[in-house]
Short mmCIF file of C-alpha atoms in Angstrom, two decimals:
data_model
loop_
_atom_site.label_atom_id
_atom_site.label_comp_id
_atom_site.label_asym_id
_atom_site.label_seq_id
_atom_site.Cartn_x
_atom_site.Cartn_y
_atom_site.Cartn_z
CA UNK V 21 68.72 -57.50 62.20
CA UNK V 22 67.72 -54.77 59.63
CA UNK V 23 65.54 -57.68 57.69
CA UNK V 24 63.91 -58.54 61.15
CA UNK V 25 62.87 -54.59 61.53
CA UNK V 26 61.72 -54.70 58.04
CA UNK V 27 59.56 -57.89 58.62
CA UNK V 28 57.92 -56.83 61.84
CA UNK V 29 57.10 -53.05 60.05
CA UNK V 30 55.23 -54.34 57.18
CA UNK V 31 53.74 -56.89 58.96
CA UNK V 32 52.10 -54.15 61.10
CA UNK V 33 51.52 -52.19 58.29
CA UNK V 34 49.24 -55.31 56.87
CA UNK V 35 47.70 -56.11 60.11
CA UNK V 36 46.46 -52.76 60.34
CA UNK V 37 44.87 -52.96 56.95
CA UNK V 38 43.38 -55.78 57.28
CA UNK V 39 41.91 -54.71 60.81
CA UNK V 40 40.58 -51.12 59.45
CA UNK V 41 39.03 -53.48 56.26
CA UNK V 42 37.39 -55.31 58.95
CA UNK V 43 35.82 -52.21 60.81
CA UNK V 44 35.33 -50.34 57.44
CA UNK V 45 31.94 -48.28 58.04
CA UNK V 46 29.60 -48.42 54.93
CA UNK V 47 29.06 -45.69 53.44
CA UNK V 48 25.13 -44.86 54.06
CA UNK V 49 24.45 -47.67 56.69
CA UNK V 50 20.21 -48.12 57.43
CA UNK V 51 19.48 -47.77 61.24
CA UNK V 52 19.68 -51.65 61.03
CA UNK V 53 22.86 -51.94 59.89
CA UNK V 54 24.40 -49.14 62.67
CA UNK V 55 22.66 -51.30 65.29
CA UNK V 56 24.44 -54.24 64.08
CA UNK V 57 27.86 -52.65 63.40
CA UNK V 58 27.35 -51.45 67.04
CA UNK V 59 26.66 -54.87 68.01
CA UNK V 60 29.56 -56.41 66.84
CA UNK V 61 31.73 -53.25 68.39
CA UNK V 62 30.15 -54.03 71.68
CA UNK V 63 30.75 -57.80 71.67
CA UNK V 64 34.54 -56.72 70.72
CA UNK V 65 34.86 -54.24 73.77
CA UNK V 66 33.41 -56.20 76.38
CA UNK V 67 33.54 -59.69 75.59
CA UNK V 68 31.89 -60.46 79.11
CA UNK V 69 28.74 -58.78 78.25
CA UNK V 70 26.00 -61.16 78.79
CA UNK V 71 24.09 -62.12 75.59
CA UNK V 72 20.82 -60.90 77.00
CA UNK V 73 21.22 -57.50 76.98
CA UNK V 74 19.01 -54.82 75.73
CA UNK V 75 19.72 -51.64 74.07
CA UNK V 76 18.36 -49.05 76.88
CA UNK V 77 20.93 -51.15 79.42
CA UNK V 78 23.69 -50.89 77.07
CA UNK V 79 23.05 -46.91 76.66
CA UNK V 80 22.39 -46.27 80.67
CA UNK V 81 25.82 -48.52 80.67
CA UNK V 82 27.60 -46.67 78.69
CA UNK V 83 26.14 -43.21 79.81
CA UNK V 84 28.03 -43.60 82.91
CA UNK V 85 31.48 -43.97 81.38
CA UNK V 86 33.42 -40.62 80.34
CA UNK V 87 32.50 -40.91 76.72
CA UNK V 88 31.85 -36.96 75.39
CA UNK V 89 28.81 -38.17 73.02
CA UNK V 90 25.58 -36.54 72.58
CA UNK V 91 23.52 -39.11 74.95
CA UNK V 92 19.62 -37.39 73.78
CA UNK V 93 20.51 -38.08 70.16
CA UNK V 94 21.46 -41.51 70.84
CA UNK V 95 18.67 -42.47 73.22
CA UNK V 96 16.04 -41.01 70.71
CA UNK V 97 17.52 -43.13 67.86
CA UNK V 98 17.35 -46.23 70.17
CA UNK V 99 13.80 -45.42 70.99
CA UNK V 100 12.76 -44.89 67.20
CA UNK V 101 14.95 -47.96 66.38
CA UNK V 102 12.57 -49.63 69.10
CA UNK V 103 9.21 -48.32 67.79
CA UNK V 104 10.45 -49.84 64.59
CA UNK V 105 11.53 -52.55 65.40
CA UNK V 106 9.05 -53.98 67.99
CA UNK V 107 5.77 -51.97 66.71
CA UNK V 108 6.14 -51.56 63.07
CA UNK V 109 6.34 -47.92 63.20
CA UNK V 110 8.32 -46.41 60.09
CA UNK V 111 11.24 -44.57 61.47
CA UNK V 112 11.92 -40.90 60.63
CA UNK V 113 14.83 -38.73 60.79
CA UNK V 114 16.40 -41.22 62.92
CA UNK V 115 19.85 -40.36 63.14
CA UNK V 116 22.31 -43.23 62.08
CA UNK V 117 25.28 -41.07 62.89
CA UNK V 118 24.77 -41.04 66.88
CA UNK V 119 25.07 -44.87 66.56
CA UNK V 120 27.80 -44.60 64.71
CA UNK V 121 29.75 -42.43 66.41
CA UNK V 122 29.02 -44.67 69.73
CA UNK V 123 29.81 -47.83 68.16
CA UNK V 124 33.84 -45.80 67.24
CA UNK V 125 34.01 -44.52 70.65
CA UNK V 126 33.90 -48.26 71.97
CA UNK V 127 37.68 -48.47 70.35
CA UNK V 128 38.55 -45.75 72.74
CA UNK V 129 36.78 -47.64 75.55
CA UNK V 130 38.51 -50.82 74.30
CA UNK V 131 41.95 -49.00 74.06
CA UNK V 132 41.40 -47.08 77.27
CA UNK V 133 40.67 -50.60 78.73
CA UNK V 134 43.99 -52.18 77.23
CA UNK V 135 46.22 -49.06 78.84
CA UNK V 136 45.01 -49.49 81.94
CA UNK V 137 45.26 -53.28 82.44
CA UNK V 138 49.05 -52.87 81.06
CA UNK V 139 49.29 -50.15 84.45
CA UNK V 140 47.65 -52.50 86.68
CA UNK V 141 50.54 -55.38 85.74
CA UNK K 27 -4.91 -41.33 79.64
CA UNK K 28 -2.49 -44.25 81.67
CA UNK K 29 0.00 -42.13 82.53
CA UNK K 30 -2.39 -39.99 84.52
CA UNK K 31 -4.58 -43.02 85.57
CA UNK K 32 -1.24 -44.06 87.37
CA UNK K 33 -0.50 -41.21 88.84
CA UNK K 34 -3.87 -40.24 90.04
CA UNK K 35 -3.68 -44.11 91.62
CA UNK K 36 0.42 -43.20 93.09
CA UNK K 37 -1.26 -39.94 94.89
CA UNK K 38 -4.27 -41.38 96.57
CA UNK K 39 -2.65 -44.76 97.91
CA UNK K 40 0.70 -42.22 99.18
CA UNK K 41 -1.84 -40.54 101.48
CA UNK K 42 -2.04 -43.81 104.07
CA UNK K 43 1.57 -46.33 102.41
CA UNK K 44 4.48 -44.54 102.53
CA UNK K 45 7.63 -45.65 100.15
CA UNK K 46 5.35 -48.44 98.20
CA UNK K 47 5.23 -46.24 94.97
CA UNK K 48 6.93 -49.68 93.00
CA UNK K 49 4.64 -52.09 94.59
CA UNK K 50 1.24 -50.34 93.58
CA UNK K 51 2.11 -49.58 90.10
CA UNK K 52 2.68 -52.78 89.78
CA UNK K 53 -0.45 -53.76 91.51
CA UNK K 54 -1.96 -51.24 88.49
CA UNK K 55 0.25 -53.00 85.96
CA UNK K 56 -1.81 -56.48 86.87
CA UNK K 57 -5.29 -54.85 87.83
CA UNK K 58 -5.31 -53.62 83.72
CA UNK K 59 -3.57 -56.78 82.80
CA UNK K 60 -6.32 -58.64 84.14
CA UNK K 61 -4.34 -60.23 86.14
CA UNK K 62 -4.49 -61.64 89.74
CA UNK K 63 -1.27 -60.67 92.58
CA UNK K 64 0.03 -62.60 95.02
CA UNK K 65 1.36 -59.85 97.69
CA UNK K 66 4.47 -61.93 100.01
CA UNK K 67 5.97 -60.61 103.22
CA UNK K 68 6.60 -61.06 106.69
CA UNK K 69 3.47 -59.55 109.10
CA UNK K 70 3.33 -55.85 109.39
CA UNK K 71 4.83 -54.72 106.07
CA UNK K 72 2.01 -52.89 105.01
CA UNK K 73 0.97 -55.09 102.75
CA UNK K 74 -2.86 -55.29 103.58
CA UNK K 75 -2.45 -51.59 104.26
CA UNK K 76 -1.41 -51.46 100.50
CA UNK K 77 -4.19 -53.75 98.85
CA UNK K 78 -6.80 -51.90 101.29
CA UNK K 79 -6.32 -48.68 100.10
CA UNK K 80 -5.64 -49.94 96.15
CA UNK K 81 -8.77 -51.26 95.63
CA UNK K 82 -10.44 -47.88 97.83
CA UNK K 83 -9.14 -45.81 95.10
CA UNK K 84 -9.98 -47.81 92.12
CA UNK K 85 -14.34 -47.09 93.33
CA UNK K 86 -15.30 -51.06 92.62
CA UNK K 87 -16.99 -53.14 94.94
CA UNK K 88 -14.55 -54.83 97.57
CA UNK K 89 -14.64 -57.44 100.10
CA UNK K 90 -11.97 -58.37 102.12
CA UNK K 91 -12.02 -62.69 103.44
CA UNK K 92 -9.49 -63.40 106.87
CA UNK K 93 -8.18 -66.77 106.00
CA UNK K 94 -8.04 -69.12 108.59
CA UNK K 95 -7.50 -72.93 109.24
CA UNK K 96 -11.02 -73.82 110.20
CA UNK K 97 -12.65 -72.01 107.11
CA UNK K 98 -14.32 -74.13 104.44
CA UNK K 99 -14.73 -73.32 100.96
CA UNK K 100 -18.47 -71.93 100.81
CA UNK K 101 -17.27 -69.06 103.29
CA UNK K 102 -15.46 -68.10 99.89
CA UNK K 103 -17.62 -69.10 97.16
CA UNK K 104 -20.82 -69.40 98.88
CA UNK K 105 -23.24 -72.24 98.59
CA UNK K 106 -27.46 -73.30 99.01
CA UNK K 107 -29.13 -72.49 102.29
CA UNK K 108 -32.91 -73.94 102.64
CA UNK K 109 -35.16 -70.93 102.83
CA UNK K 110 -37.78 -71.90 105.05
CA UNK K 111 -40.72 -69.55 104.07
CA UNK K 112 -40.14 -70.72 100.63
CA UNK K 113 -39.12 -74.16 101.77
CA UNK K 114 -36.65 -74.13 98.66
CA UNK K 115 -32.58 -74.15 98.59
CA UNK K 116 -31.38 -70.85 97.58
CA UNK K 117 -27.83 -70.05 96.46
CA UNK K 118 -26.28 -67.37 99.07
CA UNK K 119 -23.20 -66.19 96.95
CA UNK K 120 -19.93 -66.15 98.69
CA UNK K 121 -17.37 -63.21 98.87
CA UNK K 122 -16.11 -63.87 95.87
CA UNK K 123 -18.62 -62.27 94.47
CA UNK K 124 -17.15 -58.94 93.97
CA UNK K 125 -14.57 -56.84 91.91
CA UNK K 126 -11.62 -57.12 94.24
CA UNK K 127 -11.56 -59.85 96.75
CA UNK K 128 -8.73 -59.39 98.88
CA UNK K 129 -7.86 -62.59 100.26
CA UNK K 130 -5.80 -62.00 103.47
CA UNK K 131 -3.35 -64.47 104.74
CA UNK K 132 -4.37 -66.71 102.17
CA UNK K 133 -1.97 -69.23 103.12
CA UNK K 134 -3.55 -69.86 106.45
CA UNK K 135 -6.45 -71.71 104.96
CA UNK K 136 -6.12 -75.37 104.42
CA UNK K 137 -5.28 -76.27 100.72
CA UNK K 138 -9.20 -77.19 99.87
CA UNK K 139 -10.40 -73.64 100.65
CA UNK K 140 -7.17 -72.22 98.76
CA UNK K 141 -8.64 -74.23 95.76
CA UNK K 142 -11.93 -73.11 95.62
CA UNK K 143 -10.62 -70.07 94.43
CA UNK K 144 -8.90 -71.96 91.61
CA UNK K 145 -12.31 -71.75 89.01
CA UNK K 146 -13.21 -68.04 89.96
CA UNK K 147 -9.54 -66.76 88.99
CA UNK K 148 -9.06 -68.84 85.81
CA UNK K 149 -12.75 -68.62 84.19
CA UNK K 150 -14.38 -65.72 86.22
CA UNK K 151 -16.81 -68.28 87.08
CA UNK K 152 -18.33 -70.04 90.61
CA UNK K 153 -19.61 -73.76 90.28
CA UNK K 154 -21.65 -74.87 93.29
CA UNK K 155 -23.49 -78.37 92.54
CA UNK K 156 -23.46 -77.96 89.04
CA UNK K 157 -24.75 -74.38 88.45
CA UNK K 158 -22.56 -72.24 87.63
CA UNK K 159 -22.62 -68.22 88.23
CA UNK K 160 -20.03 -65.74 86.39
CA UNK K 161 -18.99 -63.44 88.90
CA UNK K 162 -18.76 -59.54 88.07
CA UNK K 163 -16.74 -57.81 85.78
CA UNK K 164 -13.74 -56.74 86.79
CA UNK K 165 -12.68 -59.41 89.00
CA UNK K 166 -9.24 -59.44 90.47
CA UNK K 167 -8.03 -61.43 93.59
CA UNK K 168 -5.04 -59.71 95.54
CA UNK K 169 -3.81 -62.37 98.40
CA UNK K 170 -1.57 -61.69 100.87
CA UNK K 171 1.00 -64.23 102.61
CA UNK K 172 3.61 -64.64 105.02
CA UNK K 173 6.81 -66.47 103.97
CA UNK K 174 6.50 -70.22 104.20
CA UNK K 175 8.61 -70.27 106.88
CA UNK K 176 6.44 -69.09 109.29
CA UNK K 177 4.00 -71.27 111.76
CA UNK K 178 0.76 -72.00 110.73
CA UNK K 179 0.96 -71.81 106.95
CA UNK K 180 -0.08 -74.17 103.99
CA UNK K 181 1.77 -73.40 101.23
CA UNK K 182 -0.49 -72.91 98.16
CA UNK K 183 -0.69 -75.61 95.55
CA UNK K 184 1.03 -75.18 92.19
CA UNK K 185 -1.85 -74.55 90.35
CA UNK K 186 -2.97 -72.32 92.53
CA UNK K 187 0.47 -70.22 92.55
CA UNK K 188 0.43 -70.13 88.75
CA UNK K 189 -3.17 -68.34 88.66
CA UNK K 190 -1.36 -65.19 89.93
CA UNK K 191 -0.54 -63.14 87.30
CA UNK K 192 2.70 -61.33 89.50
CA UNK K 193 3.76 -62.22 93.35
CA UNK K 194 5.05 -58.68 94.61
CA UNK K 195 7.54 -59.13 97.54
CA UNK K 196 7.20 -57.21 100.40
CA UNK K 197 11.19 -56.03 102.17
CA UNK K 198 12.18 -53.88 105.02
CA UNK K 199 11.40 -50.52 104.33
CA UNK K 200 14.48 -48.13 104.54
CA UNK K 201 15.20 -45.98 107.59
CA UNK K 202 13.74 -43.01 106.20
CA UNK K 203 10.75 -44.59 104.66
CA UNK K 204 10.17 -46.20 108.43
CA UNK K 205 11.21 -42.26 110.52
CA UNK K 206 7.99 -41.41 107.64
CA UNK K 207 5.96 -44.60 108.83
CA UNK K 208 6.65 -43.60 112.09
CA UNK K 209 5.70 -39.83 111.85
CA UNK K 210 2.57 -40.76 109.93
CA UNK K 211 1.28 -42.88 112.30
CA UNK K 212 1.36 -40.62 115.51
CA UNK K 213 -1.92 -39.98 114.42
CA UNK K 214 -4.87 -42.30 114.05
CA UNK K 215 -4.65 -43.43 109.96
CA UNK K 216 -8.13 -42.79 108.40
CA UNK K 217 -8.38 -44.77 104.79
CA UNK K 218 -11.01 -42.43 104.65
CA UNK K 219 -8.52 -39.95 103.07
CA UNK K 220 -7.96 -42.72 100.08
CA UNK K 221 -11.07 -41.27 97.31
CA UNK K 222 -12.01 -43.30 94.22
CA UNK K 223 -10.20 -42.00 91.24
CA UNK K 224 -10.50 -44.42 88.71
CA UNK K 225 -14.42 -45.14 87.39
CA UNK K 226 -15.29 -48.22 86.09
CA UNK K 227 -15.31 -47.04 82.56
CA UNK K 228 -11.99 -45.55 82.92
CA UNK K 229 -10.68 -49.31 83.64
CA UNK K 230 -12.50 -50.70 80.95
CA UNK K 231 -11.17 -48.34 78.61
CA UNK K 232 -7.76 -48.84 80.21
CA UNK K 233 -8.26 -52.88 79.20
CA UNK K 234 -9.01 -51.71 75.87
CA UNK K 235 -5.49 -50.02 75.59
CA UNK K 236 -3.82 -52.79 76.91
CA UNK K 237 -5.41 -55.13 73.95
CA UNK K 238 -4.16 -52.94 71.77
CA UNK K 239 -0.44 -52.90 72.70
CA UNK K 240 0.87 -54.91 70.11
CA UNK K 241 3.68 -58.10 70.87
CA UNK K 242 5.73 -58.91 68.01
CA UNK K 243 6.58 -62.00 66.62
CA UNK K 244 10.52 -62.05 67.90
CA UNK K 245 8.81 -60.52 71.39
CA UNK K 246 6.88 -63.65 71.65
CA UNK K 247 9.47 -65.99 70.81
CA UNK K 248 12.24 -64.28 72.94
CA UNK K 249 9.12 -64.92 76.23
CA UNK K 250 9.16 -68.79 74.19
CA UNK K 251 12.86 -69.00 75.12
CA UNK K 252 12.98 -67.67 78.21
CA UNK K 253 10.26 -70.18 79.35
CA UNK K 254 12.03 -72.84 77.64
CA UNK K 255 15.08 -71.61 79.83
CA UNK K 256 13.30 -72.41 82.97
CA UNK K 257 12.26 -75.66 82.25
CA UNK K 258 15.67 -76.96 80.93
CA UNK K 259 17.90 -75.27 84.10
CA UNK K 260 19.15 -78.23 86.16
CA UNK K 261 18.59 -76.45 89.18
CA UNK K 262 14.89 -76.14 88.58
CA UNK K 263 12.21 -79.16 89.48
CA UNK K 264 9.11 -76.90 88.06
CA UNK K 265 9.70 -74.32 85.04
CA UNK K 266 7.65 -71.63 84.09
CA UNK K 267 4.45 -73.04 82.35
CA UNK K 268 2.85 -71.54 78.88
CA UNK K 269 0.42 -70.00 81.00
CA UNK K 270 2.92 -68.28 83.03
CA UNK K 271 4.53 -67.03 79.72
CA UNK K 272 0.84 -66.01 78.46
CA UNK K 273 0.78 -63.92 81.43
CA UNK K 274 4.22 -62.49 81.13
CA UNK K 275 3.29 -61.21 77.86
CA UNK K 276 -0.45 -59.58 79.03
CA UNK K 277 1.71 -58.20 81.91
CA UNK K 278 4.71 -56.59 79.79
CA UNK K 279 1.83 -55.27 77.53
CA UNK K 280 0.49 -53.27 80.84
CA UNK K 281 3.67 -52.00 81.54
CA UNK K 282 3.83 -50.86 77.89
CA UNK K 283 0.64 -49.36 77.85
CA UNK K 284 1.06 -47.28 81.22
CA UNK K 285 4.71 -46.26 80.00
CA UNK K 286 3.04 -44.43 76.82
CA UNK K 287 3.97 -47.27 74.65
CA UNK K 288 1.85 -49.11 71.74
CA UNK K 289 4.32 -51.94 71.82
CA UNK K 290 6.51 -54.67 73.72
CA UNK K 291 9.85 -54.09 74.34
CA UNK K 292 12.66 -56.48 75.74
CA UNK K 293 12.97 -54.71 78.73
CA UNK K 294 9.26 -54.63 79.47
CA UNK K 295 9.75 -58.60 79.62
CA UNK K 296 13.17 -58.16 81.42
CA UNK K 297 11.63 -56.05 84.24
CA UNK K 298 8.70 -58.50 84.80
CA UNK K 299 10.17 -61.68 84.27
CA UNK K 300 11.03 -61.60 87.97
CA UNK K 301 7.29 -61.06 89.28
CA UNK K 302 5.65 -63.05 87.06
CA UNK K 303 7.63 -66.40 86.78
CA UNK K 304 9.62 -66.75 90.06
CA UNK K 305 6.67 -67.89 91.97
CA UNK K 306 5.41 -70.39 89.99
CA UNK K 307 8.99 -72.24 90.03
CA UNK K 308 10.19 -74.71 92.40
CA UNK K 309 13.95 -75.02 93.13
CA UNK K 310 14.98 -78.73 93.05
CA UNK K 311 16.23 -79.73 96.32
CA UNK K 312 19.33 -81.48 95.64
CA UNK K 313 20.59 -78.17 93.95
CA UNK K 314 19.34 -75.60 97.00
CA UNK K 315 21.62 -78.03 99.03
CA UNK K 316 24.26 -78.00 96.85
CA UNK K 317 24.09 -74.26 97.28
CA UNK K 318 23.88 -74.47 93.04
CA UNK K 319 21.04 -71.75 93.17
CA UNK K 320 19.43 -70.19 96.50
CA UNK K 321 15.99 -68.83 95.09
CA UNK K 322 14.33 -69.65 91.73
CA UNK K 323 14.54 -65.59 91.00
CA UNK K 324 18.01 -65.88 90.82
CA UNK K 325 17.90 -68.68 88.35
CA UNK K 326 15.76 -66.16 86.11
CA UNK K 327 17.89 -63.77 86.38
CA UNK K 328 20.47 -66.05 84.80
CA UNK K 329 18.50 -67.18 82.28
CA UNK K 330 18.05 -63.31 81.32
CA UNK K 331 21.66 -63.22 81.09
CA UNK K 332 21.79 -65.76 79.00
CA UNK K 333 18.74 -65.70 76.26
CA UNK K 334 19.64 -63.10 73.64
CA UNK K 335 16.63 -60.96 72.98
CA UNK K 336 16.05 -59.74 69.65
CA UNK K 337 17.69 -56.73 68.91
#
């Protein structure tokens, strides 16, 4: 019984290593980089979410969920992102950390999700 | 300088259309584009109303042609009359020559006199036994029609459909829009009120910024895709053609230029996609009956969903 206990706490214990290894943040991501760790976040939270969609959906998406994030900063890094991205304009000052902080607060979505489907069953 | 072009043009054609602020921007978004629109709706939408008091406020030259069954196609692109004092044919141009030619009811002409309109919106150009005449600069044709469904109508050929650069859809307005309708037309509507606000140079330097909006590389292959989408969906018998993807681009780089922009975003091509393919498409039967897709803008809208744009 006691070896049972023992197995399924360590086993935990490595699970969650290997799953906070997995979602590591780099240390000083590029604007490219946030964007993609915020893709990947996205595709794990909603794994319905069409393939097609574009940044400026995703944000007016997300703007309308209870998340306490600063919604300017983030909607002036996605439109700097775009100007680089899609007209070769050199970014500046664009703040990596408002992606970063909206690509963590998708766990809280994703947990938020998880608690409530539990309720619903 | 857009911005306020658009505005200016939202202001003058709100004094006579009321709740049509989406459908003449976009009319803008194809008159800088270069582009022709095809204006759909059932009778007494205001869509006339609309392209009337557009092209008033834009201070080009504008002639307006009443489709009809019995028309032929020199009553649109004119053709030689013997003058008798100089006992010579002359050529007598048609109303197509002008800057806006409104073509109203469009569909009620017989598929010949839809045609001759074919040369003059591709190449700008009039050929009447074998000479040829460029027609002014700007030139922009905004047709109207009624749904197919209706009595009386042809339905335009393909290659006619896929010269207009957008089709603009023309609903119900909404109960307040109509009490404002209603209200607005207790008294007799004067068009009068609409005054030329954009000069001719203004819309030539207008083109200008649209040729400079730049389309990436991954822009114009995500508009590739999409087109590619079209053509490979099950449910559709005719997908968008390159041309119709040339003119999504030159579209989505209007909507970039009047939106401040100097470049093409995925959601320029996202919002147009609609307008500028879905009319050019033709469901395939078997599916429509199967209920598999019930309109060929729904099938875009799936293959939106589906394409990933680059991010």
């Amino acid at each position: 019984m006691l070896l049972v206990a023992n197995v399924a706490i360590y086993l935990g214990l490595l699970l969650g290593i290997i799953r906070g290894r997995r979602f590591r943040l780099p240390s000083n991501p590029t604007v490219e980089e946030a964007f993609k760790i915020l893709e990947k976040s996205l595709t794990r939270t909603f794994p319905d979410l069409p393939a097609g969609y574009t940044w400026k959906e995703v944000v007016n998406r997300l703007k309308a969920s209870n998340l306490d994030l600063d919604w300017y900063e983030i909607e002036d890094t996605v439109r700097k992102y775009e100007e680089f991205r899609y007209g070769g304009i050199d970014y500046k000052n664009a703040n990596v950390d408002a992606i970063l902080r909206l690509a963590v607060s998708l766990k809280k979505v994703e947990k938020d999700a998880r608690i409530s489907q539990i309720q619903s069953t | 300088m857009l911005a306020y072009l658009k505005s200016k043009v939202l202001e003058e054609v709100g004094k006579v259309v009321i709740g049509r602020d989406e459908e003449t921007t976009l009319l803008l978004t194809a008159l800088i584009a270069r582009g022709h629109v095809l204006l759909e709706g059932v009778p007494g939408t205001s869509k006339t109303l609309l392209a009337k008091s557009f092209s008033r406020c834009l201070g080009l030259r504008f002639r307006r042609v009443q489709f009809t069954p019995d028309m032929l196609p020199l009553d649109i692109v004119g053709g030689f009359i013997f003058n008798m004092k100089s006992r010579e044919f002359e050529f007598k141009e048609g109303p197509v020559f002008t800057n806006i030619l409104l073509a109203d009811e469009i569909n009620r002409a017989a598929p010949k006199v839809q045609s001759a309109l074919l040369e003059s919106m591709q190449e700008l150009q009039v050929t009447v036994e074998g000479q040829t005449s460029k027609l002014p600069s700007p030139f922009m044709v905004i047709a109207t029609q009624n749904p197919l469904d209706f009595e009386g109508v042809y339905p335009l050929p393909e290659s006619e459909m896929d010269r207009f650069m957008i089709r603009i859809e023309f609903g119900y307005p909404n109960q307040n829009v109509e009490v404002e309708i209603l209200k607005r037309n207790l008294t007799e509507l004067d068009l009068d009120v609409v005054k030329p606000v954009i000069s001719n140079e203004e819309l030539i330097e207008a083109f200008k910024v649209v040729d400079s909006v730049k389309a990436s590389i991954e822009i114009l292959e995500y508009v590739s895709k999409l087109a590619i989408g079209t053509r490979t969906d099950n449910r559709i018998n005719l997908g968008a053609s390159p041309r119709a993807a040339v003119q999504l681009v030159q579209v989505a780089r209007a909507n970039a230029a009047l939106e401040g922009r100097t470049y093409v975003t995925p959601d320029d091509i996202k919002k147009l996609a609609g307008v500028a393919l879905a009319h050019r498409m033709r469901l395939d039967r078997s599916a429509a009956l199967k209920g598999l897709a019930t309109n060929t803008s729904a099938v875009i809208q799936q293959v939106l969903d589906v394409v990933k744009p680059p991010r």
